[in-house]
Coordinates of C-alpha atoms and ligand atoms in Angstrom, one line a residue:
M1 CA -22.3 -7.8 16.8
S2 CA -20.0 -5.1 15.4
K3 CA -20.0 -1.7 15.9
Y4 CA -18.9 1.2 13.2
I5 CA -16.6 3.8 13.1
F6 CA -17.3 6.1 9.8
V7 CA -14.5 8.5 9.0
T8 CA -14.8 11.2 6.9
G9 CA -12.2 14.2 5.4
G10 CA -12.7 17.9 5.0
V11 CA -11.3 20.8 3.7
I12 CA -8.7 19.1 1.4
S13 CA -7.8 15.7 0.2
S14 CA -4.5 13.9 1.6
V15 CA -5.1 15.6 5.0
G16 CA -4.4 12.1 6.4
K17 CA -7.2 10.5 6.7
G18 CA -6.0 6.8 5.8
I19 CA -3.3 7.0 8.4
S20 CA -5.5 8.4 10.8
V21 CA -7.8 5.3 10.4
A22 CA -4.9 2.8 10.2
S23 CA -3.9 4.7 13.7
V24 CA -7.2 4.4 15.4
G25 CA -7.2 0.7 14.3
R26 CA -3.8 0.1 16.1
I27 CA -4.9 1.9 19.2
L28 CA -8.0 -0.2 19.2
K29 CA -6.2 -3.3 18.8
S30 CA -3.8 -2.0 21.4
R31 CA -6.6 -2.6 23.8
S32 CA -7.1 -6.0 22.5
I33 CA -10.2 -5.0 20.5
S34 CA -10.5 -7.0 16.8
V35 CA -10.8 -4.6 14.5
S36 CA -11.2 -4.6 10.4
V37 CA -11.3 -1.8 8.1
Q38 CA -12.8 -1.0 5.0
K39 CA -12.3 2.1 2.2
L40 CA -15.1 3.1 0.3
D41 CA -14.1 4.9 -3.1
P42 CA -16.4 7.4 -4.6
Y43 CA -14.9 7.1 -7.9
L44 CA -17.0 5.1 -10.6
N45 CA -13.7 2.7 -11.6
V46 CA -14.7 -1.1 -10.7
D47 CA -11.2 -1.3 -8.9
P48 CA -7.8 0.6 -9.2
G49 CA -6.1 -2.1 -10.8
T50 CA -6.5 -0.7 -14.3
M51 CA -5.9 3.4 -13.3
S52 CA -2.7 4.9 -13.7
P53 CA 0.0 5.1 -10.9
Y54 CA -0.1 8.9 -12.1
Q55 CA -3.9 8.7 -11.1
H56 CA -3.8 6.7 -8.2
G57 CA -0.4 5.9 -6.8
E58 CA 0.3 2.0 -5.8
V59 CA -2.5 -0.8 -6.5
F60 CA -2.1 -2.7 -3.4
V61 CA -2.8 -6.2 -3.6
T62 CA -4.8 -8.2 -0.7
Q63 CA -3.8 -11.9 -0.1
D64 CA -7.0 -12.8 -1.7
G65 CA -6.0 -11.0 -5.1
A66 CA -8.4 -8.1 -5.0
E67 CA -6.4 -5.0 -6.5
T68 CA -6.8 -2.2 -4.0
D69 CA -6.6 1.5 -3.0
L70 CA -3.0 2.2 -1.3
D71 CA -4.7 3.3 2.3
L72 CA -5.2 -0.8 2.8
G73 CA -1.7 -1.3 2.8
H74 CA -1.6 1.5 5.8
Y75 CA -4.3 -0.3 7.2
E76 CA -2.3 -3.8 7.2
R77 CA 1.2 -2.2 8.0
F78 CA -0.5 -0.7 11.3
I79 CA -3.0 -2.9 12.5
G80 CA -1.1 -6.0 11.2
V81 CA -4.3 -7.5 9.6
E82 CA -4.9 -8.9 6.6
L83 CA -8.1 -7.6 4.6
T84 CA -9.7 -9.0 1.9
N85 CA -11.4 -7.9 -1.3
A86 CA -14.5 -7.1 0.6
S87 CA -12.4 -4.0 2.4
N88 CA -12.1 -1.6 -0.8
V89 CA -15.6 -0.7 -2.5
T90 CA -15.8 1.7 -5.3
S91 CA -19.0 3.6 -6.9
G92 CA -18.2 1.4 -10.2
Q93 CA -18.7 -2.1 -7.9
V94 CA -21.8 -0.5 -6.2
Y95 CA -23.7 0.7 -9.5
S96 CA -22.5 -2.5 -11.8
S97 CA -24.3 -4.7 -9.1
V98 CA -27.0 -2.9 -8.6
I99 CA -27.6 -2.4 -12.4
A100 CA -26.8 -6.1 -12.9
Q101 CA -29.5 -6.8 -10.4
E102 CA -32.0 -4.6 -12.5
R103 CA -31.3 -6.5 -15.4
Q104 CA -32.2 -9.7 -13.7
G105 CA -35.5 -8.3 -12.8
E106 CA -34.9 -8.4 -9.2
F107 CA -36.3 -4.9 -8.6
L108 CA -39.7 -6.4 -10.3
G109 CA -40.2 -3.4 -12.2
G110 CA -39.5 -0.5 -9.6
T111 CA -37.8 2.8 -10.3
I112 CA -34.4 2.0 -9.3
Q113 CA -33.0 5.3 -7.1
V114 CA -30.0 6.5 -5.1
V115 CA -31.7 6.2 -2.0
P116 CA -33.0 3.1 -1.2
H117 CA -31.0 1.0 -4.3
V118 CA -27.9 2.3 -4.5
T119 CA -27.3 3.3 -0.6
N120 CA -29.1 -0.2 0.6
E121 CA -26.0 -2.1 -1.6
I122 CA -23.3 0.4 -0.1
K123 CA -24.6 -0.9 3.4
R124 CA -24.6 -4.3 2.5
R125 CA -21.4 -4.1 1.5
I126 CA -20.1 -2.5 4.8
R127 CA -22.1 -5.2 6.9
K128 CA -20.2 -7.9 4.7
V129 CA -16.8 -6.6 6.5
A130 CA -18.5 -7.4 9.5
E131 CA -19.8 -10.7 8.8
I132 CA -16.2 -11.9 7.2
S133 CA -14.2 -10.5 9.8
Q134 CA -16.3 -10.9 12.9
A135 CA -14.4 -7.7 14.2
E136 CA -15.7 -6.2 17.5
V137 CA -15.2 -2.8 15.4
V138 CA -15.2 -2.4 11.6
I139 CA -13.1 1.0 10.7
V140 CA -14.6 2.7 7.5
E141 CA -13.1 5.1 5.8
V142 CA -15.3 7.5 3.2
G143 CA -12.5 8.1 0.1
G144 CA -12.5 11.7 -0.9
T145 CA -13.6 15.1 0.9
V146 CA -16.9 16.4 2.2
G147 CA -19.0 17.9 -0.6
D148 CA -17.7 15.9 -3.5
I149 CA -20.5 15.1 -5.9
E150 CA -19.5 11.4 -6.0
G151 CA -19.4 11.0 -2.1
Q152 CA -23.0 11.7 -1.5
P153 CA -24.6 8.1 -1.5
F154 CA -21.8 6.8 0.6
L155 CA -22.4 9.5 2.9
E156 CA -26.1 9.1 3.3
A157 CA -25.9 5.4 3.2
I158 CA -23.3 5.8 6.5
R159 CA -25.7 8.2 7.9
Q160 CA -28.6 5.5 8.0
M161 CA -26.7 3.4 9.5
R162 CA -26.5 5.0 12.7
K163 CA -30.4 4.7 12.4
D164 CA -30.1 1.1 11.4
E165 CA -27.3 -0.2 13.8
G166 CA -28.3 2.1 17.0
R167 CA -26.8 5.1 18.2
D168 CA -24.5 3.5 20.7
N169 CA -23.1 1.5 17.6
V170 CA -21.8 3.9 15.3
L171 CA -19.0 6.9 15.8
Y172 CA -18.1 9.5 13.1
I173 CA -14.6 10.7 12.7
H174 CA -14.1 13.7 10.7
V175 CA -10.7 14.5 9.9
S176 CA -10.5 18.2 9.1
L177 CA -7.4 21.0 8.3
L178 CA -6.6 23.9 10.5
P179 CA -4.5 25.9 7.9
H180 CA -1.8 28.3 9.6
I181 CA -1.6 31.9 8.6
A182 CA 2.0 33.2 8.5
V183 CA 1.4 36.8 9.3
T184 CA -0.8 36.5 12.1
N185 CA 0.7 33.2 13.2
E186 CA -2.8 31.7 13.7
L187 CA -4.3 28.2 12.9
K188 CA -7.9 28.6 11.3
T189 CA -10.9 27.1 12.2
K190 CA -13.4 28.1 9.4
P191 CA -12.8 25.9 6.7
T192 CA -13.5 23.1 9.5
Q193 CA -16.4 25.0 10.5
H194 CA -17.8 24.7 7.1
S195 CA -17.0 21.1 6.5
V196 CA -18.8 20.1 9.5
N197 CA -22.0 22.4 8.6
E198 CA -21.5 20.3 5.2
L199 CA -21.6 17.1 6.9
R200 CA -24.6 18.1 9.2
R201 CA -26.7 19.3 5.9
I202 CA -26.4 15.5 5.2
G203 CA -27.5 14.7 8.5
I204 CA -24.3 13.4 10.4
Q205 CA -23.0 15.1 13.4
P206 CA -19.4 14.0 14.2
D207 CA -18.6 12.4 17.5
V208 CA -14.9 13.1 17.0
I209 CA -12.9 16.0 15.3
L210 CA -9.4 15.2 14.1
C211 CA -7.7 18.5 13.6
R212 CA -4.5 18.1 11.0
S213 CA -2.2 21.0 11.3
D214 CA 1.7 21.9 11.0
R215 CA 1.4 23.7 14.4
E216 CA 0.5 22.9 18.0
M217 CA -3.3 23.7 18.5
S218 CA -4.1 26.1 21.6
E219 CA -6.8 25.1 24.0
G220 CA -8.5 28.4 22.7
I221 CA -8.8 27.0 19.4
K222 CA -10.1 23.6 20.8
D223 CA -12.8 25.7 22.8
K224 CA -13.6 27.1 19.6
I225 CA -14.3 23.9 17.1
S226 CA -15.9 22.4 20.3
L227 CA -18.2 25.3 20.7
F228 CA -19.0 26.0 16.9
C229 CA -18.9 22.2 15.9
D230 CA -21.0 20.8 18.9
V231 CA -18.6 18.3 19.9
D232 CA -17.2 17.4 23.1
K233 CA -13.9 19.2 24.1
E234 CA -12.1 15.9 24.7
A235 CA -13.0 14.7 21.4
V236 CA -11.5 17.7 19.6
I237 CA -8.1 15.9 18.8
P238 CA -5.2 17.8 17.5
L239 CA -3.1 15.8 14.8
V240 CA -0.1 17.7 14.2
T241 CA 2.3 16.8 11.5
S242 CA 4.7 14.1 13.0
E243 CA 8.3 13.4 11.9
T244 CA 6.9 9.6 11.0
I245 CA 3.5 8.3 10.2
Y246 CA 4.3 5.4 12.4
E247 CA 3.8 7.7 15.8
V248 CA 0.2 9.2 15.1
P249 CA -1.0 6.2 16.8
L250 CA 0.4 7.3 19.4
L251 CA -0.2 10.8 19.2
L252 CA -3.9 9.6 18.9
E253 CA -3.8 7.7 22.2
D254 CA -1.7 10.1 24.1
A255 CA -4.2 13.0 23.3
G256 CA -7.2 10.4 24.6
L257 CA -9.0 9.4 21.3
G258 CA -8.7 5.7 22.6
D259 CA -10.3 6.2 25.8
F260 CA -13.0 8.4 23.9
I261 CA -14.2 5.9 21.5
V262 CA -14.2 2.9 24.3
K263 CA -16.6 5.2 26.6
R264 CA -18.9 6.0 23.7
L265 CA -19.1 3.0 22.1
G266 CA -19.4 0.9 25.3
L267 CA -16.7 -1.5 24.4
E268 CA -15.2 -3.9 26.0
A269 CA -11.5 -3.3 26.1
K270 CA -8.2 -4.3 28.0
E271 CA -5.5 -1.7 29.2
S272 CA -3.8 -0.3 26.0
N273 CA -0.5 -1.8 25.6
L274 CA 1.4 0.2 22.9
D275 CA 4.7 -0.5 24.6
N276 CA 6.0 -2.3 21.2
W277 CA 4.8 0.2 18.8
R278 CA 6.4 2.9 21.1
D279 CA 9.9 1.2 21.3
M280 CA 9.4 0.8 17.4
V281 CA 8.9 4.6 16.6
S282 CA 11.4 5.9 19.2
R283 CA 14.1 3.7 17.6
L284 CA 12.8 5.2 14.2
K285 CA 13.0 8.3 15.2
A286 CA 16.5 7.9 16.9
P287 CA 19.7 9.3 14.5
K288 CA 20.8 6.2 12.5
E289 CA 23.6 5.8 9.6
P290 CA 21.8 5.9 6.5
V291 CA 21.9 2.8 3.7
I292 CA 21.7 4.3 0.4
I293 CA 19.3 2.4 -2.1
G294 CA 19.0 3.4 -5.6
L295 CA 15.1 2.6 -6.7
V296 CA 15.1 2.3 -10.4
G297 CA 11.3 2.9 -11.9
K298 CA 9.6 5.1 -14.0
Y299 CA 7.2 6.7 -11.9
V300 CA 9.9 8.0 -9.3
E301 CA 8.6 11.5 -9.8
L302 CA 5.6 9.9 -8.0
Q303 CA 6.8 8.2 -4.6
D304 CA 3.3 7.2 -4.2
A305 CA 3.5 4.5 -7.1
Y306 CA 6.1 2.2 -4.8
Y307 CA 4.7 3.2 -1.4
S308 CA 4.9 -0.4 0.2
V309 CA 8.3 -0.7 -1.3
R310 CA 9.2 2.4 0.0
E311 CA 7.9 1.6 3.6
A312 CA 9.4 -2.2 3.3
L313 CA 12.9 -0.7 2.9
C314 CA 12.4 1.2 5.7
H315 CA 11.3 -1.6 7.9
A316 CA 14.0 -3.5 6.9
A317 CA 16.6 -0.7 7.6
L318 CA 15.1 -0.2 11.0
A319 CA 15.8 -4.1 11.6
H320 CA 19.8 -3.4 11.3
N321 CA 19.1 0.1 12.8
L322 CA 19.8 1.8 9.7
E323 CA 17.8 4.5 8.3
A324 CA 16.8 3.5 4.4
K325 CA 17.4 6.5 2.4
I326 CA 15.9 6.1 -1.4
A327 CA 17.7 7.9 -4.5
W328 CA 14.7 7.7 -7.1
L329 CA 15.9 7.0 -10.2
D330 CA 14.2 7.3 -13.5
S331 CA 15.0 4.2 -15.4
E332 CA 14.3 6.2 -18.8
E333 CA 17.0 8.4 -17.6
L334 CA 19.0 5.7 -17.1
E335 CA 18.7 4.3 -20.4
H336 CA 19.6 7.1 -22.3
G337 CA 22.5 8.2 -19.9
N338 CA 25.7 6.9 -18.3
N339 CA 25.9 4.9 -14.8
D340 CA 27.1 8.0 -12.8
K341 CA 24.1 7.7 -10.3
L342 CA 24.2 4.0 -10.0
M343 CA 27.8 3.9 -8.7
Q344 CA 26.9 6.2 -5.8
V345 CA 24.1 3.6 -4.3
Q346 CA 24.8 0.8 -2.1
G347 CA 22.1 -1.3 -3.6
I348 CA 19.6 -1.3 -6.4
I349 CA 15.9 -2.2 -6.4
V350 CA 13.9 -2.7 -9.2
P351 CA 10.2 -2.5 -8.4
G352 CA 6.9 -3.9 -10.5
G353 CA 5.6 -2.6 -13.2
F354 CA 3.7 -2.7 -16.9
G355 CA 4.8 -1.6 -20.1
Y356 CA 8.0 -1.2 -22.1
R357 CA 8.8 2.2 -21.4
G358 CA 12.1 2.3 -19.3
I359 CA 12.5 -1.0 -19.4
E360 CA 15.9 -0.8 -20.8
G361 CA 17.1 1.2 -18.1
M362 CA 16.2 -1.1 -15.4
I363 CA 17.9 -3.7 -17.6
K364 CA 20.8 -1.9 -17.6
A365 CA 20.7 -1.3 -14.1
A366 CA 20.5 -5.2 -13.5
K367 CA 23.6 -5.1 -15.6
F368 CA 25.4 -2.8 -13.6
A369 CA 24.5 -4.7 -10.4
R370 CA 25.4 -8.4 -12.1
E371 CA 29.3 -6.8 -13.6
K372 CA 30.1 -4.4 -10.3
E373 CA 28.6 -7.1 -7.6
I374 CA 26.2 -4.5 -6.2
P375 CA 23.7 -5.8 -4.0
Y376 CA 20.5 -5.8 -6.2
F377 CA 16.4 -6.8 -5.4
G378 CA 14.1 -7.1 -8.1
L379 CA 10.1 -7.5 -7.3
C380 CA 8.1 -9.1 -10.2
L381 CA 9.0 -6.9 -13.2
G382 CA 12.6 -6.5 -11.4
M383 CA 12.9 -10.5 -11.6
Q384 CA 11.9 -10.5 -15.4
T385 CA 14.6 -7.7 -16.2
M386 CA 17.1 -9.6 -14.0
V387 CA 16.1 -12.7 -16.3
I388 CA 16.1 -10.8 -19.7
E389 CA 19.5 -8.9 -18.7
F390 CA 21.0 -12.3 -17.8
G391 CA 20.0 -13.9 -20.8
R392 CA 21.3 -11.4 -22.9
H393 CA 24.8 -12.1 -21.5
V394 CA 24.4 -15.8 -21.7
F395 CA 23.4 -16.1 -25.3
H396 CA 25.2 -13.0 -26.6
N397 CA 21.9 -11.5 -27.8
E398 CA 20.4 -8.3 -27.7
K399 CA 16.8 -9.9 -28.7
V400 CA 16.5 -12.0 -25.6
N401 CA 13.2 -10.2 -24.1
S402 CA 10.0 -10.7 -22.2
T403 CA 6.9 -11.2 -24.7
E404 CA 5.3 -8.1 -23.1
F405 CA 7.9 -6.0 -24.9
D406 CA 8.5 -7.8 -28.0
T407 CA 6.3 -10.5 -29.1
D408 CA 8.3 -12.1 -31.6
T409 CA 11.6 -12.3 -29.8
A410 CA 13.4 -15.7 -30.3
Y411 CA 14.4 -15.8 -26.4
P412 CA 11.3 -15.3 -25.1
V413 CA 13.1 -15.7 -21.4
I414 CA 9.8 -14.5 -19.7
D415 CA 6.6 -15.1 -21.6
L416 CA 2.7 -16.0 -20.9
L417 CA 1.7 -19.4 -19.9
P418 CA 0.2 -21.6 -22.9
E419 CA -3.1 -21.5 -21.2
Q420 CA -3.0 -17.8 -21.0
R421 CA -2.1 -17.1 -24.6
S422 CA -5.5 -16.3 -26.1
I423 CA -6.8 -14.0 -22.9
S424 CA -7.0 -10.5 -24.6
Q425 CA -9.0 -8.4 -21.6
K426 CA -6.5 -5.9 -19.8
G427 CA -8.7 -6.2 -16.2
G428 CA -9.3 -9.0 -14.2
T429 CA -6.7 -11.6 -16.2
M430 CA -3.4 -11.7 -13.8
R431 CA -2.0 -14.1 -11.7
L432 CA -3.3 -12.2 -8.4
G433 CA -3.1 -12.9 -4.6
T434 CA -1.2 -15.2 -2.3
Y435 CA 0.5 -18.4 -3.5
P436 CA 2.9 -20.8 -2.0
C437 CA 6.6 -20.9 -2.9
Q438 CA 8.8 -23.7 -1.9
L439 CA 12.4 -22.6 -0.8
V440 CA 15.3 -24.6 -2.4
P441 CA 17.5 -25.5 0.5
G442 CA 21.0 -24.1 0.5
T443 CA 19.6 -20.9 -1.2
K444 CA 20.0 -17.5 -0.3
A445 CA 16.3 -17.3 -0.6
A446 CA 15.7 -19.9 2.1
Q447 CA 18.6 -18.7 4.1
A448 CA 16.8 -15.6 4.6
Y449 CA 13.1 -17.2 5.0
S450 CA 14.8 -19.4 7.5
G451 CA 12.0 -22.2 6.3
E452 CA 10.8 -24.1 3.5
V453 CA 7.5 -22.7 2.5
A454 CA 6.8 -18.8 1.9
Y455 CA 3.4 -17.5 1.2
E456 CA 3.4 -14.5 -1.2
R457 CA 1.4 -12.2 -3.0
H458 CA 1.4 -11.9 -6.5
R459 CA 0.0 -9.4 -9.7
H460 CA 1.6 -10.1 -12.9
R461 CA 1.0 -11.9 -16.1
F462 CA 4.2 -13.2 -17.3
E463 CA 6.5 -15.8 -15.7
F464 CA 10.0 -17.1 -16.3
N465 CA 10.1 -19.5 -19.5
N466 CA 10.9 -23.0 -18.3
D467 CA 12.5 -23.7 -21.8
F468 CA 15.1 -21.5 -20.8
R469 CA 15.6 -22.9 -17.3
Q470 CA 18.3 -25.3 -18.0
P471 CA 20.8 -23.2 -20.0
L472 CA 20.2 -20.3 -17.5
S473 CA 20.8 -22.1 -14.7
E474 CA 24.0 -23.9 -16.1
A475 CA 25.2 -20.1 -16.4
G476 CA 24.6 -19.7 -13.0
L477 CA 21.1 -18.4 -12.3
I478 CA 19.7 -20.7 -9.4
P479 CA 16.0 -20.9 -9.0
S480 CA 15.3 -20.9 -5.3
G481 CA 11.8 -20.6 -5.2
L482 CA 9.5 -22.8 -7.0
S483 CA 5.5 -23.4 -6.7
P484 CA 4.7 -26.5 -5.1
N485 CA 4.3 -28.7 -8.5
G486 CA 8.3 -26.9 -9.4
N487 CA 6.6 -25.4 -12.6
L488 CA 7.2 -21.8 -11.8
V489 CA 10.2 -20.1 -10.8
E490 CA 8.9 -17.7 -8.1
I491 CA 12.4 -16.7 -6.9
A492 CA 16.0 -16.5 -8.9
E493 CA 19.1 -15.8 -7.6
F494 CA 22.7 -15.8 -8.7
R495 CA 25.5 -18.6 -7.8
D496 CA 28.4 -16.0 -8.6
H497 CA 27.4 -12.5 -7.0
P498 CA 26.8 -11.8 -3.3
W499 CA 23.6 -10.9 -3.4
M500 CA 21.6 -10.7 -6.6
L501 CA 18.0 -12.1 -5.9
A502 CA 14.8 -11.5 -7.5
C503 CA 11.1 -12.6 -7.1
Q504 CA 8.4 -13.4 -9.4
F505 CA 5.8 -12.3 -6.4
H506 CA 5.6 -8.7 -4.2
P507 CA 7.2 -9.3 -1.0
E508 CA 6.6 -5.4 0.0
F509 CA 2.9 -6.0 0.8
K510 CA 3.7 -8.0 3.7
S511 CA 6.1 -6.3 5.4
R512 CA 5.2 -4.6 8.4
P513 CA 7.1 -1.8 10.8
D514 CA 7.0 -4.3 13.8
F515 CA 7.6 -7.8 11.3
P516 CA 9.9 -6.2 8.7
H517 CA 10.3 -8.7 5.5
P518 CA 13.2 -11.3 5.4
L519 CA 14.2 -10.8 2.1
F520 CA 14.3 -6.9 2.6
V521 CA 16.2 -7.5 5.3
D522 CA 18.5 -9.7 3.9
F523 CA 19.2 -7.5 0.9
I524 CA 19.6 -4.3 3.4
G525 CA 22.2 -6.6 5.3
A526 CA 24.1 -7.2 2.0
A527 CA 23.7 -3.6 1.2
Q528 CA 25.1 -2.5 4.4
N529 CA 28.4 -3.7 3.2
M530 CA 28.8 -2.1 0.6
L531 CA 31.0 1.2 0.4
V532 CA 30.2 3.5 -1.7
E533 CA 32.5 6.5 -3.0
G534 CA 30.8 10.0 -2.3
A535 CA 27.7 8.5 -1.9
Q536 CA 26.6 10.7 0.5
T537 CA 27.1 13.5 -1.5
S538 CA 25.9 14.1 -5.0
L539 CA 22.3 12.4 -5.0
P540 CA 19.1 14.0 -4.0
L541 CA 17.8 11.2 -1.4
N542 CA 14.9 11.1 0.6
Ligands
LIG601 N1 4.4 -6.4 -16.4 C1 5.2 -8.0 -15.6 C2 4.1 -8.7 -16.0 O1 2.8 -8.7 -16.2 C3 5.2 -7.5 -14.6 C4 4.0 -7.0 -13.5 C5 4.9 -6.7 -12.0 O2 5.8 -6.1 -12.1 N2 3.7 -6.3 -11.1 O3 4.5 -10.0 -15.9

């Protein structure tokens, strides 16, 4: 039987709940305890798949093709698990299924209420993760902040879980913020007290409080929180903002959180072993030479939209003992401006995206990379823009395009598959989730993977159009990864270029700090060798 850890957030959003959940998972796993994770999102959208990146940041895709919250990316990267669609539940899903059941007459004419019908549905979905994963511990993050109107049914459901599952099988962690007041140089506990009061009003008494702050927390503050919030002193855990998010499991472990959870839930655990993780973090924190990568996208002012890409670059750079420094290049700006900025990077990456805005800038970046022999890595849309650019070059025609951007083009090098053409709905019409990709021997792709087959996650509607495979191949584009029946081009690379490769899938979702992705590692390896004049000087990097 699984035990449950429920994590709530107080005072502000973005307090570090997702990273905390991921870190708790890692410290339990380091004791050989099996873990699964779930995020409960209180908003009414059915999934984040159709939400704007401005609202939601990146959409993280699981192996089974669920379009989920980016926190699932943290969970997978920190814990090294592969999650499923059961791991992200939204209010939209919960209400749609309750209402569908009502329409089916399943409630036999009863009045449908938040308690018990909606809360039962939430609990059913929480238990489903335990059932599917058979994990010893299921960690459940409640999105939003305690006190939000939309969050109430979720809090009520997790309150009931303690009674249903038994007190020793459920633990509540509250992640809160201690603001720092500069004049008096103090951390303040009042907002935390209020947010714990709010939790108690619903009937949840936290067992652990993680106190996020930008400064060290004194013993006095710990005592105060312990007293006012009625939490064991050893369970008041400081969470001081760290240099890298990957350090958080170590901070929590060293503060005694792992031991406390094991004791409190009566878990059978081995000695904690975080040696490899510790080693990875100390390499990450050590000063390293930079490798400067230009990321060309249309949401560059909002870096959460490319979260997994940024992390994958960081992991791959670490494998070369380098630090990835990203120059965020606005594709719309590139479209109308010159190539000055592109000249200052060692590698160019074009990540995924939808819609025509900014596309011409991405195509310009691909042209620049091809002509100047700068390493280029295209991810999904970045493969499509690479193919469009090459098509324009080969056919001497600026009308070459994807039918996503020009439905009437005479050169649709990227197109829907014939069977997709009649679909008009926006949600749920994409190729989603993991598909096998056969690597063509002797190519850069096969060499990078050092294998024959790769399994990678997809999220797109459009595909490389086979009508153009022959002329483009003859001109130097090598389809180096194919679907097992050979029908779909999954990876393309250039014969006459040091490293210009793009894939129709999203490799960034499978990169882990301790297991960097082979294509990213190869790309950084190629970029490392590019010397760029003035690169260190003028571009803002992070
Ligand atoms: N817009 C493109 C498609 O739908 C690419 C999608 C993506 O980059 N995820 O095929």
